[in-house]
Tab-separated table of C-alpha atoms in Angstrom:
chain	number	residue	atom	x	y	z
O	155	MET	CA	-16.807	-12.346	19.452
O	156	ALA	CA	-16.343	-13.301	23.100
O	157	ASP	CA	-16.371	-10.491	25.656
O	158	ASN	CA	-12.976	-11.564	26.993
O	159	LYS	CA	-11.409	-10.926	23.561
O	160	GLN	CA	-12.859	-7.419	23.544
O	161	GLU	CA	-11.506	-6.900	27.047
O	162	GLN	CA	-8.100	-8.118	25.862
O	163	LEU	CA	-8.093	-5.624	22.966
O	164	ASP	CA	-9.176	-2.742	25.194
O	165	GLY	CA	-6.619	-3.740	27.824
O	166	ILE	CA	-3.717	-3.763	25.370
O	167	LEU	CA	-4.769	-0.427	23.877
O	168	ASN	CA	-5.023	1.191	27.305
O	169	ALA	CA	-1.689	-0.264	28.427
O	170	GLN	CA	0.054	1.026	25.308
O	171	ARG	CA	-1.505	4.471	25.586
O	172	ASP	CA	-0.602	4.759	29.269
O	173	ALA	CA	2.978	3.695	28.540
O	174	PHE	CA	3.183	6.114	25.623
O	175	THR	CA	1.971	9.038	27.737
O	176	ALA	CA	4.216	8.217	30.690
O	177	ALA	CA	7.322	7.924	28.508
O	178	ARG	CA	6.999	11.268	26.731
O	179	PRO	CA	9.248	12.734	25.586
O	180	GLU	CA	11.140	9.665	24.358
O	181	ALA	CA	14.614	10.008	22.901
O	182	LEU	CA	15.087	9.235	19.218
O	183	ASP	CA	17.453	6.429	20.200
O	184	ILE	CA	14.522	4.543	21.714
O	185	ARG	CA	12.764	4.689	18.355
O	186	ARG	CA	15.922	3.461	16.664
O	187	ASP	CA	16.190	0.569	19.094
O	188	ARG	CA	12.646	-0.581	18.323
O	189	VAL	CA	13.215	-0.510	14.567
O	190	LYS	CA	16.495	-2.387	15.022
O	191	ARG	CA	14.639	-5.057	16.985
O	192	VAL	CA	12.193	-5.556	14.111
O	193	ILE	CA	15.159	-5.873	11.756
O	194	SER	CA	16.791	-8.417	14.090
O	195	LEU	CA	13.561	-10.398	14.250
O	196	LEU	CA	13.456	-10.629	10.458
O	197	VAL	CA	17.154	-11.430	10.037
O	198	ASP	CA	17.113	-14.090	12.767
O	199	HIS	CA	13.847	-15.749	11.724
O	200	GLY	CA	13.417	-14.963	8.034
O	201	ASP	CA	13.773	-18.608	6.989
O	202	ASP	CA	11.155	-19.703	9.525
O	203	LEU	CA	8.738	-17.028	8.354
O	204	ALA	CA	9.284	-18.003	4.707
O	205	LYS	CA	8.469	-21.624	5.554
O	206	ALA	CA	5.322	-20.523	7.351
O	207	MET	CA	4.228	-18.490	4.335
O	208	SER	CA	4.762	-21.466	2.010
O	209	SER	CA	2.700	-23.613	4.351
O	210	ASP	CA	-0.122	-21.084	4.383
O	211	PHE	CA	-0.264	-20.766	0.595
O	212	GLY	CA	0.153	-24.472	-0.136
O	213	ASN	CA	3.238	-23.517	-2.125
O	214	ARG	CA	5.145	-20.270	-2.140
O	215	SER	CA	8.775	-19.974	-3.096
O	216	PRO	CA	10.965	-19.284	-0.047
O	217	ASP	CA	13.161	-17.183	-2.336
O	218	LEU	CA	10.154	-15.074	-3.310
O	219	SER	CA	9.172	-14.648	0.338
O	220	MET	CA	12.708	-13.677	1.285
O	221	MET	CA	12.767	-11.043	-1.479
O	222	THR	CA	9.287	-9.569	-1.116
O	223	ASP	CA	8.629	-9.951	2.612
O	224	ILE	CA	11.887	-10.285	4.509
O	225	VAL	CA	14.723	-8.474	2.707
O	226	SER	CA	12.522	-5.638	1.424
O	227	THR	CA	11.199	-5.000	4.936
O	228	VAL	CA	14.678	-5.125	6.456
O	229	ASN	CA	15.925	-2.612	3.896
O	230	PHE	CA	12.957	-0.364	4.545
O	231	GLY	CA	13.775	-0.400	8.258
O	232	LYS	CA	17.367	0.610	7.478
O	233	TYR	CA	16.054	3.415	5.270
O	234	CYS	CA	13.936	4.706	8.163
O	235	LEU	CA	16.897	4.608	10.532
O	236	LYS	CA	19.027	6.558	8.056
O	237	HIS	CA	16.523	9.391	7.703
O	238	LEU	CA	15.103	9.716	11.233
O	239	ASP	CA	17.150	12.735	12.273
O	240	LYS	CA	16.104	14.693	9.188
O	241	TRP	CA	12.445	13.673	9.417
O	242	ALA	CA	12.126	14.457	13.127
O	243	ARG	CA	13.757	17.883	12.917
O	244	PRO	CA	11.277	20.741	13.529
O	245	GLU	CA	10.612	22.954	10.509
O	246	LYS	CA	10.894	26.693	10.774
O	247	ARG	CA	7.923	28.472	9.220
O	248	LYS	CA	7.569	32.118	8.212
O	249	VAL	CA	5.527	34.678	10.121
O	250	GLN	CA	3.820	37.660	8.489
O	251	PHE	CA	5.745	40.911	8.189
O	252	PRO	CA	6.659	42.598	10.472
O	253	LEU	CA	6.139	39.971	13.206
O	254	GLY	CA	9.502	38.373	12.485
O	255	LEU	CA	11.271	41.665	13.064
O	256	LEU	CA	9.457	41.960	16.378
O	257	GLY	CA	10.668	38.551	17.585
O	258	ALA	CA	7.745	36.248	16.699
O	259	LYS	CA	8.606	32.649	15.790
O	260	ALA	CA	6.729	29.791	14.122
O	261	GLU	CA	7.699	26.154	13.766
O	262	LEU	CA	6.207	22.780	12.938
O	263	ARG	CA	7.007	19.827	15.187
O	264	PHE	CA	6.419	16.252	14.067
O	265	GLU	CA	5.243	14.404	17.138
O	266	PRO	CA	4.058	10.806	17.598
O	267	LYS	CA	0.311	10.249	17.577
O	268	GLY	CA	0.166	7.502	20.195
O	269	VAL	CA	-1.150	3.998	19.511
O	270	ILE	CA	-1.557	2.954	15.888
O	271	GLY	CA	-3.472	-0.087	14.672
O	272	ILE	CA	-2.261	-2.112	11.664
O	273	LEU	CA	-4.752	-4.390	9.881
O	274	SER	CA	-2.662	-6.416	7.447
O	275	PRO	CA	-3.632	-8.771	4.584
O	276	TRP	CA	-2.584	-12.280	3.605
O	277	ASN	CA	-0.873	-11.756	0.247
O	278	PHE	CA	2.399	-10.359	1.652
O	279	PRO	CA	1.793	-11.067	5.322
O	280	ILE	CA	5.153	-9.883	6.678
O	281	ASN	CA	5.867	-6.981	4.335
O	282	LEU	CA	2.403	-5.470	4.814
O	283	SER	CA	2.416	-5.795	8.596
O	284	LEU	CA	6.015	-5.139	9.633
O	285	GLY	CA	6.660	-2.683	6.779
O	286	PRO	CA	4.157	-0.123	8.097
O	287	LEU	CA	5.377	-0.987	11.607
O	288	MET	CA	8.834	0.358	10.721
O	289	GLN	CA	7.441	3.844	10.100
O	290	VAL	CA	4.936	3.640	12.940
O	291	LEU	CA	7.829	2.981	15.336
O	292	ILE	CA	10.299	5.421	13.781
O	293	ALA	CA	7.638	8.123	14.239
O	294	GLY	CA	7.604	7.295	17.966
O	295	ASN	CA	4.334	5.393	18.279
O	296	ARG	CA	3.210	2.127	19.853
O	297	ALA	CA	1.452	-0.447	17.650
O	298	MET	CA	-1.182	-3.169	17.653
O	299	ILE	CA	-1.210	-5.535	14.655
O	300	LYS	CA	-4.084	-7.741	13.453
O	301	PRO	CA	-2.748	-10.055	10.716
O	302	SER	CA	-4.935	-12.074	8.359
O	303	GLU	CA	-6.632	-15.283	9.431
O	304	PHE	CA	-5.946	-16.741	5.953
O	305	THR	CA	-2.219	-17.027	6.715
O	306	GLU	CA	-2.664	-18.681	10.086
O	307	ALA	CA	0.820	-20.166	10.497
O	308	THR	CA	2.545	-16.908	9.549
O	309	SER	CA	0.270	-14.858	11.795
O	310	GLU	CA	0.864	-17.139	14.770
O	311	LEU	CA	4.640	-17.154	14.274
O	312	THR	CA	4.612	-13.363	13.937
O	313	ARG	CA	2.743	-13.120	17.240
O	314	GLU	CA	5.250	-15.397	18.989
O	315	LEU	CA	8.240	-13.484	17.632
O	316	ILE	CA	6.854	-10.045	18.456
O	317	GLU	CA	6.257	-11.220	22.033
O	318	LYS	CA	9.904	-12.337	22.152
O	319	TYR	CA	11.314	-9.020	20.908
O	320	PHE	CA	8.838	-6.486	22.368
O	321	SER	CA	6.851	-5.820	25.485
O	322	VAL	CA	3.093	-5.720	25.008
O	323	GLU	CA	3.209	-2.005	25.839
O	324	GLU	CA	5.350	-1.435	22.727
O	325	VAL	CA	4.002	-3.783	20.042
O	326	ALA	CA	1.288	-6.435	20.214
O	327	VAL	CA	-0.052	-8.914	17.662
O	328	ILE	CA	-3.662	-10.060	17.942
O	329	THR	CA	-4.716	-13.102	15.933
O	330	GLY	CA	-8.220	-14.379	15.298
O	331	SER	CA	-11.316	-14.412	13.158
O	332	PRO	CA	-12.927	-11.718	10.996
O	333	GLU	CA	-15.016	-10.837	14.052
O	334	VAL	CA	-11.796	-10.014	15.897
O	335	ALA	CA	-10.708	-7.862	12.952
O	336	GLN	CA	-14.031	-6.038	13.070
O	337	ALA	CA	-13.630	-5.329	16.785
O	338	PHE	CA	-10.017	-4.286	16.165
O	339	SER	CA	-11.084	-1.719	13.556
O	340	SER	CA	-13.548	-0.247	16.067
O	341	LEU	CA	-10.913	0.488	18.723
O	342	LYS	CA	-10.126	4.098	19.664
O	343	PHE	CA	-6.717	4.176	18.035
O	344	ASP	CA	-4.848	7.388	17.329
O	345	HIS	CA	-4.493	6.175	13.726
O	346	LEU	CA	-5.451	3.009	11.829
O	347	VAL	CA	-3.667	1.460	8.822
O	348	PHE	CA	-5.554	-1.037	6.663
O	349	THR	CA	-4.324	-2.904	3.599
O	350	GLY	CA	-6.846	-4.952	1.661
O	351	SER	CA	-9.804	-4.808	-0.684
O	352	THR	CA	-11.795	-1.665	-1.420
O	353	GLU	CA	-14.964	-3.358	-0.172
O	354	THR	CA	-13.432	-4.194	3.203
O	355	GLY	CA	-11.740	-0.794	3.312
O	356	ARG	CA	-15.148	0.889	3.296
O	357	LYS	CA	-16.190	-1.153	6.339
O	358	VAL	CA	-12.942	-0.378	8.145
O	359	MET	CA	-13.324	3.339	7.459
O	360	GLU	CA	-16.920	3.251	8.675
O	361	ALA	CA	-15.870	1.542	11.915
O	362	ALA	CA	-12.997	3.983	12.448
O	363	ALA	CA	-15.265	6.945	11.732
O	364	SER	CA	-17.424	6.158	14.749
O	365	ASN	CA	-14.424	7.139	16.910
O	366	LEU	CA	-13.064	9.787	14.499
O	367	VAL	CA	-9.921	7.691	14.060
O	368	PRO	CA	-7.831	8.898	11.091
O	369	VAL	CA	-7.061	6.146	8.588
O	370	THR	CA	-4.516	5.123	6.010
O	371	LEU	CA	-6.225	2.801	3.538
O	372	GLU	CA	-4.067	0.886	1.068
O	373	LEU	CA	-6.655	-0.686	-1.198
O	374	GLY	CA	-6.627	-2.015	-4.753
O	375	GLY	CA	-8.466	-1.633	-8.005
O	376	LYS	CA	-7.890	-2.403	-11.632
O	377	SER	CA	-4.379	-1.185	-12.409
O	378	PRO	CA	-4.056	-0.798	-16.217
O	379	VAL	CA	-1.105	-1.392	-18.512
O	380	VAL	CA	-0.903	0.807	-21.593
O	381	LEU	CA	1.457	-0.378	-24.337
O	382	GLY	CA	2.414	2.406	-26.689
O	383	ARG	CA	3.337	1.654	-30.284
O	384	SER	CA	6.922	2.665	-29.474
O	385	ALA	CA	7.249	0.011	-26.763
O	386	ASP	CA	9.738	-2.856	-26.917
O	387	PHE	CA	6.997	-5.506	-26.965
O	388	GLU	CA	9.207	-8.477	-26.134
O	389	LYS	CA	10.680	-6.763	-23.099
O	390	ALA	CA	7.274	-5.408	-22.051
O	391	GLY	CA	5.672	-8.839	-22.419
O	392	GLU	CA	8.189	-10.460	-20.097
O	393	ARG	CA	7.849	-7.709	-17.489
O	394	ILE	CA	4.053	-7.850	-17.590
O	395	ALA	CA	4.166	-11.640	-17.279
O	396	MET	CA	6.505	-11.360	-14.302
O	397	GLY	CA	4.238	-8.840	-12.560
O	398	LYS	CA	1.104	-10.834	-13.298
O	399	MET	CA	2.551	-14.179	-12.172
O	400	MET	CA	4.575	-13.046	-9.156
O	401	ASN	CA	2.727	-14.452	-6.148
O	402	ALA	CA	0.306	-15.834	-8.777
O	403	GLY	CA	-1.003	-12.320	-9.357
O	404	GLN	CA	-2.134	-12.000	-5.738
O	405	ILE	CA	-0.786	-8.452	-5.514
O	406	CYS	CA	-2.758	-5.241	-5.091
O	407	LEU	CA	-0.506	-3.624	-7.720
O	408	ALA	CA	-0.560	-6.505	-10.220
O	409	PRO	CA	-1.319	-5.368	-13.777
O	410	ASP	CA	-5.060	-5.966	-13.988
O	411	TYR	CA	-5.693	-5.508	-17.702
O	412	MET	CA	-3.636	-4.638	-20.754
O	413	TYR	CA	-4.438	-1.989	-23.390
O	414	VAL	CA	-2.592	-2.469	-26.705
O	415	PRO	CA	-2.688	-1.016	-30.254
O	416	GLU	CA	-5.292	-3.003	-32.181
O	417	GLU	CA	-2.936	-3.957	-34.995
O	418	ARG	CA	-0.394	-5.340	-32.497
O	419	GLU	CA	-2.686	-7.312	-30.206
O	420	GLU	CA	-1.421	-10.722	-31.330
O	421	GLY	CA	2.194	-9.603	-30.967
O	422	ALA	CA	1.560	-8.263	-27.464
O	423	ILE	CA	-0.090	-11.508	-26.372
O	424	ALA	CA	2.735	-13.559	-27.934
O	425	ALA	CA	5.265	-11.454	-26.024
O	426	VAL	CA	3.520	-12.208	-22.718
O	427	GLN	CA	3.385	-15.911	-23.624
O	428	LEU	CA	7.107	-15.881	-24.397
O	429	GLY	CA	7.796	-14.217	-21.052
O	430	VAL	CA	5.908	-16.998	-19.258
O	431	LEU	CA	7.808	-19.674	-21.197
O	432	ASN	CA	11.168	-18.130	-20.267
O	433	MET	CA	10.379	-17.784	-16.550
O	434	TYR	CA	8.034	-20.704	-15.890
O	435	PRO	CA	8.693	-23.583	-18.331
O	436	THR	CA	6.560	-25.721	-16.000
O	437	LEU	CA	3.994	-24.716	-13.409
O	438	LEU	CA	2.489	-27.600	-11.430
O	439	LYS	CA	5.679	-28.907	-9.833
O	440	ASN	CA	7.547	-25.625	-10.072
O	441	ASP	CA	8.355	-24.314	-6.588
O	442	ASP	CA	8.877	-20.840	-8.045
O	443	TYR	CA	5.172	-20.544	-8.880
O	444	THR	CA	2.822	-19.708	-6.015
O	445	SER	CA	-0.484	-21.410	-5.315
O	446	ILE	CA	-3.739	-19.512	-4.897
O	447	VAL	CA	-4.145	-18.996	-1.166
O	448	THR	CA	-7.481	-20.813	-0.545
O	449	ASP	CA	-10.081	-22.901	-2.382
O	450	HIS	CA	-12.487	-19.948	-2.151
O	451	HIS	CA	-10.064	-17.606	-3.895
O	452	PHE	CA	-9.250	-20.264	-6.515
O	453	ASP	CA	-12.933	-20.894	-7.275
O	454	ARG	CA	-13.541	-17.167	-7.607
O	455	LEU	CA	-10.799	-16.840	-10.233
O	456	LYS	CA	-12.122	-19.821	-12.182
O	457	GLY	CA	-15.543	-18.184	-12.012
O	458	LEU	CA	-14.179	-14.981	-13.573
O	459	VAL	CA	-12.784	-16.983	-16.498
O	460	ASP	CA	-15.968	-19.023	-16.936
O	461	ASP	CA	-18.081	-15.857	-16.870
O	462	ALA	CA	-15.896	-14.214	-19.546
O	463	ARG	CA	-15.990	-17.328	-21.730
O	464	SER	CA	-19.781	-17.549	-21.484
O	465	LYS	CA	-20.055	-13.905	-22.613
O	466	GLY	CA	-17.885	-14.319	-25.698
O	467	ALA	CA	-14.283	-13.866	-24.590
O	468	GLU	CA	-11.520	-15.916	-26.158
O	469	VAL	CA	-9.701	-17.738	-23.347
O	470	ILE	CA	-5.977	-18.453	-23.816
O	471	GLU	CA	-4.281	-20.578	-21.164
O	472	VAL	CA	-0.527	-20.047	-21.149
O	473	ASN	CA	0.591	-23.564	-20.274
O	474	PRO	CA	4.160	-24.022	-21.600
O	475	ALA	CA	4.494	-27.717	-20.637
O	476	ASP	CA	0.901	-28.591	-21.555
O	477	GLU	CA	0.270	-29.805	-17.998
O	478	ASP	CA	-3.056	-31.197	-16.809
O	479	PHE	CA	-4.434	-28.831	-14.164
O	480	SER	CA	-7.757	-30.658	-13.858
O	481	ASN	CA	-6.444	-33.523	-11.705
O	482	THR	CA	-4.621	-31.601	-9.013
O	483	ASN	CA	-5.542	-29.980	-5.721
O	484	SER	CA	-2.475	-27.727	-5.727
O	485	ARG	CA	-4.577	-24.598	-6.430
O	486	LYS	CA	-2.138	-23.598	-9.156
O	487	MET	CA	-3.593	-21.706	-12.070
O	488	PRO	CA	-1.824	-20.953	-15.358
O	489	LEU	CA	-1.772	-17.403	-16.647
O	490	THR	CA	-5.079	-17.037	-18.468
O	491	ILE	CA	-5.374	-14.327	-21.117
O	492	LEU	CA	-8.832	-13.040	-22.081
O	493	ARG	CA	-9.383	-11.499	-25.527
O	494	ASN	CA	-12.460	-9.674	-26.818
O	495	VAL	CA	-13.529	-8.670	-23.327
O	496	THR	CA	-16.596	-6.519	-22.683
O	497	ASP	CA	-17.591	-4.375	-19.748
O	498	ASP	CA	-20.377	-6.741	-18.666
O	499	MET	CA	-17.803	-9.415	-17.802
O	500	LYS	CA	-16.917	-9.757	-14.123
O	501	ALA	CA	-13.229	-9.774	-15.044
O	502	MET	CA	-13.660	-6.165	-16.232
O	503	GLN	CA	-15.675	-5.119	-13.177
O	504	GLU	CA	-13.794	-6.633	-10.226
O	505	GLU	CA	-10.170	-6.454	-9.190
O	506	ILE	CA	-8.825	-9.777	-10.449
O	507	PHE	CA	-6.123	-10.522	-7.857
O	508	GLY	CA	-4.848	-13.590	-9.680
O	509	PRO	CA	-3.238	-14.826	-12.931
O	510	VAL	CA	-6.000	-13.678	-15.292
O	511	LEU	CA	-5.159	-10.965	-17.835
O	512	PRO	CA	-7.855	-9.295	-19.974
O	513	VAL	CA	-6.657	-7.553	-23.139
O	514	LYS	CA	-8.290	-4.516	-24.749
O	515	THR	CA	-7.287	-2.720	-27.940
O	516	TYR	CA	-7.195	0.896	-29.076
O	517	LYS	CA	-6.825	2.775	-32.354
O	518	ASN	CA	-5.577	5.892	-30.591
O	519	VAL	CA	-4.082	6.001	-27.103
O	520	SER	CA	-6.701	8.599	-26.132
O	521	GLU	CA	-9.252	5.738	-26.154
O	522	ALA	CA	-7.282	3.984	-23.410
O	523	ILE	CA	-7.019	7.229	-21.459
O	524	ASP	CA	-10.784	7.821	-21.699
O	525	TYR	CA	-11.505	4.257	-20.575
O	526	ILE	CA	-9.233	4.589	-17.539
O	527	ASN	CA	-10.761	7.948	-16.598
O	528	ARG	CA	-14.318	6.597	-16.685
O	529	ARG	CA	-13.455	4.130	-13.934
O	530	ASP	CA	-12.300	4.281	-10.337
O	531	ARG	CA	-8.828	5.715	-9.840
O	532	PRO	CA	-6.405	2.757	-9.965
O	533	LEU	CA	-3.731	2.070	-7.374
O	534	GLY	CA	-1.076	1.732	-10.080
O	535	LEU	CA	-0.749	2.659	-13.738
O	536	TYR	CA	1.852	1.270	-16.141
O	537	TYR	CA	3.011	2.745	-19.434
O	538	PHE	CA	5.424	1.072	-21.828
O	539	GLY	CA	6.995	3.090	-24.635
O	540	ASP	CA	9.808	5.396	-25.700
O	541	ASP	CA	7.548	8.179	-27.023
O	542	GLY	CA	8.006	10.925	-24.443
O	543	GLY	CA	5.044	12.940	-25.661
O	544	GLU	CA	2.699	9.967	-25.504
O	545	ARG	CA	4.037	9.010	-22.074
O	546	GLU	CA	3.299	12.472	-20.728
O	547	GLN	CA	-0.126	12.430	-22.374
O	548	VAL	CA	-0.992	9.225	-20.510
O	549	LEU	CA	0.441	10.484	-17.205
O	550	GLN	CA	-0.966	14.006	-17.403
O	551	GLN	CA	-4.458	12.976	-18.496
O	552	THR	CA	-4.992	10.158	-15.992
O	553	ILE	CA	-4.935	9.903	-12.207
O	554	SER	CA	-3.594	6.936	-10.243
O	555	GLY	CA	-1.977	6.208	-6.917
O	556	GLY	CA	1.442	5.698	-8.512
O	557	VAL	CA	3.099	4.970	-11.842
O	558	THR	CA	5.836	2.726	-13.156
O	559	VAL	CA	7.114	3.514	-16.646
O	560	ASN	CA	8.464	0.630	-18.762
O	561	ASP	CA	7.767	-1.933	-16.054
O	562	VAL	CA	5.084	-2.824	-13.532
O	563	ILE	CA	4.814	-2.676	-9.715
O	564	PHE	CA	8.365	-1.380	-9.161
O	565	HIS	CA	7.350	2.052	-7.875
O	566	VAL	CA	6.238	0.446	-4.586
O	567	SER	CA	9.795	-0.805	-4.010
O	568	MET	CA	11.258	2.712	-4.139
O	569	GLU	CA	11.692	3.460	-0.451
O	570	ASP	CA	11.798	7.236	-0.873
O	571	LEU	CA	8.535	7.402	-2.854
O	572	PRO	CA	5.185	7.499	-1.021
O	573	PHE	CA	2.940	4.518	-1.710
O	574	GLY	CA	-0.823	4.974	-1.704
O	575	GLY	CA	-3.981	5.189	-3.753
O	576	VAL	CA	-6.644	7.703	-4.707
O	577	GLY	CA	-10.271	7.437	-3.606
O	578	PRO	CA	-11.438	3.823	-4.035
O	579	SER	CA	-7.814	2.660	-4.356
O	580	GLY	CA	-6.758	4.250	-1.088
O	581	ILE	CA	-6.449	7.164	1.287
O	582	GLY	CA	-3.137	8.425	2.606
O	583	SER	CA	0.254	6.830	2.030
O	584	TYR	CA	3.353	5.494	3.671
O	585	HIS	CA	6.975	4.959	2.587
O	586	GLY	CA	9.225	7.958	2.096
O	587	PRO	CA	9.154	11.043	4.311
O	588	GLU	CA	5.389	11.142	3.670
O	589	GLY	CA	5.013	7.927	5.669
O	590	PHE	CA	6.789	9.408	8.665
O	591	ARG	CA	4.445	12.376	8.507
O	592	GLU	CA	1.401	10.113	8.043
O	593	PHE	CA	2.075	8.594	11.466
O	594	SER	CA	3.058	11.886	13.102
O	595	HIS	CA	1.028	14.848	14.263
O	596	ALA	CA	2.255	18.041	12.611
O	597	ARG	CA	1.985	20.337	15.609
O	598	SER	CA	2.084	24.079	14.989
O	599	VAL	CA	3.933	26.138	17.588
O	600	TYR	CA	3.800	29.946	17.492
O	601	THR	CA	5.741	32.120	19.963
O	602	GLN	CA	4.435	35.648	20.460
O	603	PRO	CA	6.955	38.458	21.130
O	604	LYS	CA	6.730	40.570	24.284
O	605	ILE	CA	5.453	43.589	22.400
O	606	ASP	CA	1.665	44.145	22.231
O	607	VAL	CA	1.117	42.910	18.667
O	608	ALA	CA	-2.676	43.063	18.793
O	609	GLY	CA	-2.603	46.612	20.060
O	610	LEU	CA	-0.129	47.789	17.447
O	611	ALA	CA	-2.179	46.212	14.675
O	612	GLY	CA	-5.433	47.794	15.800
O	613	PHE	CA	-7.016	44.455	16.643
O	614	LYS	CA	-7.863	45.320	20.274
O	615	PRO	CA	-11.114	47.012	21.227
O	616	PRO	CA	-12.165	49.715	21.299
O	617	TYR	CA	-11.939	49.688	17.486
O	618	GLY	CA	-11.365	53.002	15.740
O	619	LYS	CA	-9.236	54.752	13.147
O	620	LYS	CA	-6.221	52.542	13.769
O	621	THR	CA	-8.386	49.497	13.057
O	622	GLU	CA	-9.850	51.034	9.895
O	623	LYS	CA	-6.371	51.928	8.656
O	624	ALA	CA	-5.094	48.388	9.341
O	625	LEU	CA	-8.026	46.802	7.511
O	626	ALA	CA	-7.715	49.141	4.532
O	627	SER	CA	-4.031	48.306	4.202
O	628	GLN	CA	-4.883	44.603	3.907
O	629	LEU	CA	-7.728	44.946	1.413
O	630	LYS	CA	-5.656	45.358	-1.684
O	631	LYS	CA	-6.015	43.202	-4.775
O	632	ALA	CA	-3.184	40.839	-5.577
């Protein structure tokens, strides 16, 4: 990376930090104004951003982009505005008896951290850059954003619009290559947010660690679907198909594999096929169905299928109109179901991130639970069924970032619920009040009364009988 790019990054960071320091304390209305400007940007230019996203993908439904990237982000900004006063209010904390009677006070103040970096991915390029920005700004911070190079048109338009609505001392967008992203992750931010793969997340965390920069990592993993015997299979099949084919499965929370009762495997697969038929009667010329973002990503997905086939999997292409995908450069891929999968297949080792759905079977649901627990903690977990005891067994005996019951993915759209992973699927979270606190410093403030507390408690030298009496009074078993 050229030295002048590094100088640019350092210059923006220093300018934002200087402006942040000089402006303290900022009124809450200034935070509100910044969030409102992001909302105005999205409302005024949502159609243009949706067109840019479609251009970057090759095909992506403008309606999908408006739902997942524009409207959802606008609504999240409104949610943050609604709750700012409550979130920013200091919390009173208790002091040990009898300090309260003597006039001691303790409180927790939620204060902005400073300058926060946002490294965003390509799959939902607006939602996953300007969504975190809403809470970064509502918490009182400045922000630098590095969007993905894979969505070049969207990233460039985002940069132009941010420059129109914000000064560089408030929010800045830096575009460029992976080398720029690497330099970005090495900056001395006050906090860094990264959304992307687990592999890249490790590199980002390593770079941030060199400066002891705290991180929020929104990663991925193999999010399982468990169908209980009590599930409505037709309804479940349609919802799984929708989650697996939305954005062509290029979603960190997409259902990665499906676990079904062995005697109902064919019925479960048929239900998914029916769901595809109802929603996507055609695929190639269907503007509702998204293309795979690049040739590299497309070839990788084909490689996962070929690897599974070569190792004995049954490959079922769900192609309702029997279209010929071999003579097109549209990078569209039908939902591909894999039966009889084994753990040596790449599709069962890597996060799929596309319209490929392995299916496993169980005799008892405890087999599915054991399988999930032997692997990395998933970002999402999905259970379908009306058996409350079985549902709680699955939830209580597994660990995942979040859960949706009787659907997939939807928990991320609940604004008041924190969104994040566990271990390899993520660190930290945003959304909800937890997101505000993620981007705030919880600052403890204790006010000592005028009376000599240390002397009264026997904590001041010279130590003697008063000290011994004080210690003895504390050393009692609970």
